[in-house]
Coordinates of C-alpha atoms in Angstrom, one line a residue:
M1 CA 83.1 199.0 156.0
T2 CA 83.9 201.6 153.4
T3 CA 87.3 201.3 151.8
I4 CA 89.1 204.6 151.7
I5 CA 91.2 204.7 148.4
D6 CA 94.4 206.7 148.4
T7 CA 94.4 209.3 145.5
T8 CA 98.1 209.1 145.0
P9 CA 98.9 208.3 141.4
M10 CA 99.1 204.4 141.1
G11 CA 102.3 204.4 139.4
D12 CA 103.9 206.0 142.4
R13 CA 102.9 203.6 145.0
F14 CA 102.5 200.1 145.8
A15 CA 99.1 199.3 147.2
V16 CA 98.6 196.4 149.5
G17 CA 94.8 195.1 150.0
V18 CA 94.8 194.1 153.8
A19 CA 91.9 191.7 154.8
I20 CA 91.4 191.8 158.4
P21 CA 88.2 191.4 160.5
M22 CA 86.6 194.6 161.8
Q23 CA 83.3 192.9 162.9
G24 CA 82.0 189.6 163.8
S25 CA 83.6 186.7 165.8
G26 CA 87.1 187.8 164.6
G27 CA 86.5 191.6 165.0
I28 CA 88.2 191.4 168.3
F29 CA 91.5 191.0 166.2
G30 CA 90.9 194.0 163.9
P31 CA 92.2 197.2 165.7
S32 CA 95.5 195.2 166.6
C33 CA 96.1 193.8 163.0
R34 CA 95.4 197.3 161.6
S35 CA 97.8 199.0 163.8
V36 CA 100.6 196.4 163.2
V37 CA 100.1 196.8 159.4
D38 CA 100.7 200.5 159.7
L39 CA 103.9 199.8 161.4
A40 CA 105.0 197.3 158.8
V41 CA 104.1 199.7 156.1
H42 CA 106.0 202.6 157.8
E43 CA 109.3 200.3 158.3
I44 CA 109.1 199.0 154.8
N45 CA 108.9 202.6 153.3
S46 CA 111.7 203.8 155.5
Q47 CA 113.8 201.1 153.8
G48 CA 113.0 202.2 150.4
G49 CA 109.4 200.6 149.8
V50 CA 108.7 197.8 147.3
L51 CA 110.4 197.8 144.0
G52 CA 111.4 201.5 144.7
R53 CA 107.8 202.3 145.2
E54 CA 106.0 203.7 148.3
V55 CA 103.7 201.2 150.2
S56 CA 100.2 202.0 151.2
S57 CA 97.7 199.8 152.5
V58 CA 93.8 199.4 151.7
V59 CA 92.0 197.7 154.6
L60 CA 89.0 195.3 153.4
D61 CA 86.7 194.0 156.2
S62 CA 87.1 190.4 156.3
G63 CA 84.5 189.9 159.0
R64 CA 81.8 190.3 156.3
A65 CA 80.5 187.4 154.2
P66 CA 83.3 185.9 152.1
H67 CA 81.4 186.8 148.8
L68 CA 81.4 190.3 149.5
V69 CA 84.9 190.4 150.5
A70 CA 85.8 188.8 147.1
R71 CA 83.5 191.1 145.1
E72 CA 85.2 194.2 146.6
L73 CA 88.7 192.7 146.1
D74 CA 87.8 191.8 142.5
A75 CA 86.9 195.5 141.8
L76 CA 90.0 196.8 143.4
I77 CA 92.2 194.6 141.4
E78 CA 90.2 195.3 138.0
R79 CA 90.7 199.1 138.7
G80 CA 94.5 198.8 139.5
H81 CA 93.8 200.0 143.1
I82 CA 96.0 197.3 144.7
H83 CA 98.9 195.2 143.6
A84 CA 99.0 192.4 146.2
V85 CA 96.7 191.2 149.2
T86 CA 97.6 189.7 152.7
G87 CA 95.8 189.6 156.2
W88 CA 94.3 187.6 158.8
H89 CA 91.0 186.1 158.1
T90 CA 89.1 182.7 158.2
S91 CA 89.8 179.7 155.6
L92 CA 86.3 180.7 154.4
V93 CA 87.6 184.2 153.4
R94 CA 90.6 182.8 152.1
D95 CA 89.1 180.4 149.6
A96 CA 86.9 183.4 148.4
I97 CA 89.9 185.7 148.0
V98 CA 91.9 183.0 146.1
G99 CA 89.0 182.8 143.8
A100 CA 88.8 186.7 143.3
V101 CA 92.6 187.0 142.9
A102 CA 92.8 184.1 140.3
G103 CA 96.6 184.5 140.2
R104 CA 96.5 188.3 139.2
I105 CA 98.4 189.5 142.1
P106 CA 100.5 187.9 145.0
Y107 CA 98.3 186.7 148.0
V108 CA 99.9 186.0 151.4
F109 CA 97.4 184.4 153.9
T110 CA 98.7 185.0 157.4
A111 CA 96.4 183.1 159.8
L112 CA 97.0 179.6 161.3
H113 CA 95.2 177.1 159.0
E114 CA 94.4 173.6 158.2
G115 CA 97.4 172.8 156.1
L116 CA 95.4 171.9 152.9
P117 CA 97.4 172.9 149.7
G118 CA 96.1 176.0 147.8
A119 CA 96.9 177.4 144.6
D120 CA 98.3 181.0 144.3
V121 CA 98.5 181.6 148.1
V122 CA 101.7 181.9 150.3
N123 CA 101.0 180.9 153.8
V124 CA 102.6 182.6 156.9
G125 CA 100.5 180.7 159.8
E126 CA 101.0 177.5 161.5
V127 CA 99.7 174.3 160.4
P128 CA 98.5 171.4 162.8
A129 CA 101.4 169.2 162.2
V130 CA 103.9 171.7 163.6
Q131 CA 101.7 173.5 166.0
V132 CA 98.7 171.3 167.4
A133 CA 100.4 167.8 167.4
P134 CA 103.5 168.9 169.5
A135 CA 101.3 171.0 171.9
L136 CA 99.1 167.8 172.5
A137 CA 102.0 165.9 173.0
W138 CA 103.7 168.1 175.6
L139 CA 100.5 168.6 177.4
R140 CA 100.0 164.7 177.6
E141 CA 103.6 164.3 178.7
N142 CA 103.2 166.9 181.6
F143 CA 99.6 166.5 182.8
P144 CA 97.0 163.5 183.3
V145 CA 95.1 164.5 180.1
A146 CA 94.2 161.3 178.4
S147 CA 90.4 162.0 177.4
W148 CA 89.9 165.0 175.2
A149 CA 86.7 166.7 173.9
V150 CA 87.1 168.8 170.8
V151 CA 85.0 171.9 170.2
G152 CA 85.1 174.3 167.2
N153 CA 83.4 176.9 165.0
D154 CA 81.5 175.3 162.1
Y155 CA 83.8 175.7 159.0
V156 CA 86.8 174.1 157.4
W157 CA 89.7 174.8 159.7
P158 CA 88.0 173.3 163.0
H159 CA 86.5 170.3 161.0
F160 CA 89.9 169.4 159.5
S161 CA 91.7 170.2 162.7
S162 CA 89.4 167.9 164.8
R163 CA 89.9 165.2 162.3
F164 CA 93.7 165.6 162.7
V165 CA 93.4 165.3 166.4
I166 CA 91.3 162.0 166.0
D167 CA 93.9 160.6 163.7
A168 CA 96.8 161.6 165.7
A169 CA 95.1 160.4 169.0
P170 CA 96.7 156.8 169.1
T171 CA 100.3 158.0 168.5
L172 CA 99.6 160.7 171.3
G173 CA 98.1 158.3 173.6
I174 CA 94.9 160.1 174.2
T175 CA 91.3 159.6 173.2
V176 CA 88.5 161.8 171.9
S177 CA 85.2 161.5 174.0
S178 CA 83.1 164.2 171.9
I179 CA 83.4 166.6 169.0
G180 CA 81.0 169.6 168.6
F181 CA 80.8 172.5 166.4
A182 CA 79.0 176.0 166.7
A183 CA 78.0 178.3 164.1
F184 CA 79.8 181.9 164.3
G185 CA 78.0 184.0 167.0
D186 CA 75.6 181.2 168.1
E187 CA 75.7 181.7 171.7
R188 CA 73.3 178.8 172.3
A189 CA 75.2 176.4 170.4
L190 CA 78.4 177.4 172.5
T191 CA 76.5 176.8 175.7
S192 CA 75.4 173.5 174.4
L193 CA 79.2 172.4 173.7
V194 CA 79.8 173.3 177.4
D195 CA 76.8 171.2 178.4
T196 CA 78.4 168.2 176.8
I197 CA 81.7 168.8 178.4
E198 CA 80.1 169.2 181.8
R199 CA 78.3 165.9 181.2
D200 CA 81.1 164.0 180.0
R201 CA 84.0 165.4 182.2
P202 CA 86.9 164.8 180.0
D203 CA 90.4 165.6 181.0
A204 CA 90.8 168.3 178.7
V205 CA 89.2 170.2 175.6
A206 CA 90.8 171.2 172.4
M207 CA 89.2 174.6 171.1
F208 CA 89.2 175.6 167.6
L209 CA 87.0 178.6 168.2
V210 CA 87.5 182.0 166.6
G211 CA 87.8 185.3 168.6
Q212 CA 84.7 186.3 170.5
D213 CA 83.2 182.9 170.1
A214 CA 86.3 181.6 172.3
V215 CA 85.9 184.4 174.8
L216 CA 82.1 183.5 175.2
F217 CA 83.0 179.7 175.5
N218 CA 85.7 180.4 178.2
R219 CA 83.2 182.6 180.4
E220 CA 80.6 179.9 180.2
F221 CA 83.2 177.3 180.9
A222 CA 84.5 179.0 183.9
S223 CA 81.2 180.0 185.2
R224 CA 80.3 176.4 185.9
G225 CA 83.7 175.8 187.6
L226 CA 85.1 173.4 184.9
D227 CA 88.3 175.4 184.5
R228 CA 89.5 174.2 188.0
D229 CA 89.6 170.3 186.8
I230 CA 89.6 170.3 183.1
L231 CA 92.5 171.8 181.0
R232 CA 92.0 173.8 177.9
Y233 CA 94.2 174.2 174.7
S234 CA 93.8 176.3 171.9
P235 CA 96.1 177.1 169.0
L236 CA 94.2 180.5 168.3
M237 CA 94.3 182.3 171.6
D238 CA 95.8 185.7 171.9
E239 CA 96.2 188.5 174.4
S240 CA 93.1 190.2 173.2
M241 CA 91.0 187.0 173.8
L242 CA 92.5 186.7 177.2
M243 CA 91.5 190.3 178.0
G244 CA 87.9 189.6 176.6
S245 CA 87.7 186.3 178.7
G246 CA 88.6 187.9 181.8
V247 CA 91.1 186.7 184.4
D248 CA 88.6 184.6 186.3
A249 CA 88.1 182.5 182.9
T250 CA 91.5 181.4 181.8
E251 CA 92.7 179.1 184.4
N252 CA 94.4 176.0 183.1
L253 CA 94.3 177.4 179.5
Y254 CA 97.2 176.6 177.2
S255 CA 98.1 177.9 173.8
S256 CA 100.7 177.3 171.1
A257 CA 102.0 179.9 168.5
G258 CA 104.9 181.3 166.7
Y259 CA 104.8 184.6 168.7
Y260 CA 103.9 185.8 172.2
R261 CA 104.5 189.4 173.2
S262 CA 105.9 187.8 176.4
L263 CA 108.3 185.7 174.7
V264 CA 111.8 186.8 175.9
S265 CA 113.9 187.2 172.7
A266 CA 115.7 190.2 171.0
N267 CA 113.4 189.9 168.1
T268 CA 110.1 190.1 170.1
I269 CA 111.3 192.9 172.5
D270 CA 112.5 194.9 169.4
L271 CA 109.0 194.7 167.7
Q272 CA 107.3 195.7 170.9
S273 CA 109.7 198.6 171.4
R274 CA 109.1 199.9 167.6
Y275 CA 105.3 199.3 168.0
A276 CA 105.1 201.3 171.1
G277 CA 107.3 204.1 169.7
F278 CA 105.3 204.3 166.7
H279 CA 101.8 204.3 168.0
G280 CA 102.3 205.4 171.7
P281 CA 101.1 203.9 174.9
F282 CA 97.4 203.7 174.2
A283 CA 97.6 201.5 170.9
P284 CA 95.7 198.4 170.6
P285 CA 97.6 195.5 172.2
L286 CA 100.3 193.8 170.2
N287 CA 99.3 190.1 170.0
N288 CA 100.2 187.1 168.2
T289 CA 97.0 187.4 165.7
A290 CA 98.2 190.8 165.0
E291 CA 101.8 189.8 164.6
S292 CA 101.0 187.3 162.0
C293 CA 100.0 190.6 159.8
Y294 CA 103.3 191.9 160.2
E295 CA 104.9 188.7 159.1
G296 CA 102.4 188.7 156.1
M297 CA 103.8 192.1 155.0
L298 CA 107.4 191.2 155.5
T299 CA 106.9 188.1 153.4
L300 CA 105.1 190.0 150.7
A301 CA 107.9 192.6 150.4
H302 CA 110.6 190.0 150.6
L303 CA 108.9 187.9 147.8
V304 CA 108.2 190.8 145.4
E305 CA 111.7 192.1 145.7
R306 CA 113.1 188.7 145.3
A307 CA 111.0 188.1 142.1
G308 CA 111.5 191.8 140.9
S309 CA 107.7 191.7 140.0
T310 CA 104.4 190.9 141.3
D311 CA 103.9 188.2 138.5
M312 CA 102.6 185.2 140.0
T313 CA 104.9 182.9 137.8
A314 CA 108.0 184.8 139.0
I315 CA 106.8 184.9 142.6
K316 CA 106.6 181.1 142.6
A317 CA 109.7 180.6 140.7
S318 CA 111.6 182.7 143.4
I319 CA 110.0 181.5 146.7
A320 CA 112.3 178.5 147.0
G321 CA 114.9 179.1 149.6
L322 CA 113.3 182.3 151.0
A323 CA 114.2 182.9 154.6
Y324 CA 114.3 185.9 156.7
D325 CA 114.8 186.9 160.4
G326 CA 111.7 188.6 161.9
P327 CA 109.7 188.8 165.2
R328 CA 109.1 185.0 165.2
G329 CA 112.9 184.3 164.5
V330 CA 113.9 182.7 161.4
V331 CA 111.1 182.0 158.9
E332 CA 111.8 179.6 156.2
Y333 CA 109.8 178.8 153.2
Q334 CA 109.4 175.2 151.9
G335 CA 107.3 175.9 148.9
A336 CA 104.5 178.3 149.7
Q337 CA 104.6 177.4 153.5
G338 CA 106.5 179.4 156.0
F339 CA 108.0 177.5 159.0
H340 CA 109.4 179.0 162.3
D341 CA 109.5 178.0 165.8
V342 CA 106.4 177.2 167.7
H343 CA 106.0 177.8 171.5
L344 CA 103.7 176.4 174.1
A345 CA 102.4 178.8 176.6
R346 CA 99.9 179.1 179.6
A347 CA 97.6 181.9 180.1
D348 CA 98.5 184.0 183.0
G349 CA 96.3 186.8 183.6
Y350 CA 96.1 189.1 180.5
D351 CA 99.3 187.7 179.2
F352 CA 100.9 184.2 178.6
E353 CA 103.8 182.5 180.5
V354 CA 105.8 180.8 177.7
L355 CA 106.8 177.3 179.0
S356 CA 108.5 175.4 176.1
R357 CA 109.7 175.5 172.4
I358 CA 107.9 172.7 170.8

């Protein structure tokens, strides 16, 4: 993807690099992420921008190899073309971005993640202790799901999350019957994961699959009729993935997240109204993955304004006690990690029925 650089004089604007996937397994999220960032930029500018400067965005395609994202980002920072970076991307890309940024500019990572501490990165997304464990506990309490299989893509977030499930299993009253991983875009490996589940017949499956890979897994899973008797849970399942999977492939599918567009609250309804008003009726669907990018822009604006600078030492010193009210409700920062309410939802056609705050 070619990055388009705004020719406005750099001193007159605050340019944010937005790393979102426009291809690959996560490419299904890209259009919605970009659209909601456009809304956030518009709204921040309508309130005076950041440090009195107009905000603009520079999109980096995080669906590419991590080293390519890092190389482009490093060049943009060196040339003074961006002053901060945020966006939804995998932990592999996050680690490459941390290396490229090297503390030179603020970095806000918006995706749910494994919860491992990282230097010079502020985290918006959910971590397993507040997202996965309460969801599994709720499902175990409400359904006869004692035996679980775990599947995921072959990288750090699914590996760490599967270990988290194994370690939490005794406390949750569940057992893990099998664990399997598939490389991004490897349809044969995804089919093999379904083969194992069909053979072992666990009560439920915990899915740590990204975007289109989860879509392909859902379709194969349902084509064998496994969705009728085996419950699925994923902490990464948004409305665009439901649409890609199709209504015939999402029976008995549950998720947990800080935001669903079907959540009935003043904050979520207000965001949907503003999004539709800004983009019109044919905009990419507003989903929980894209909404995280909105939160990233809000967090970035609050942090820089609070610190009065983009200097990371000032940012770190000012983050203590940061809290704001946004689409997810109140977001409070404890160190570099944001915390907010998390909700358990069931797939219902192309949307989610929110069942409980967990």
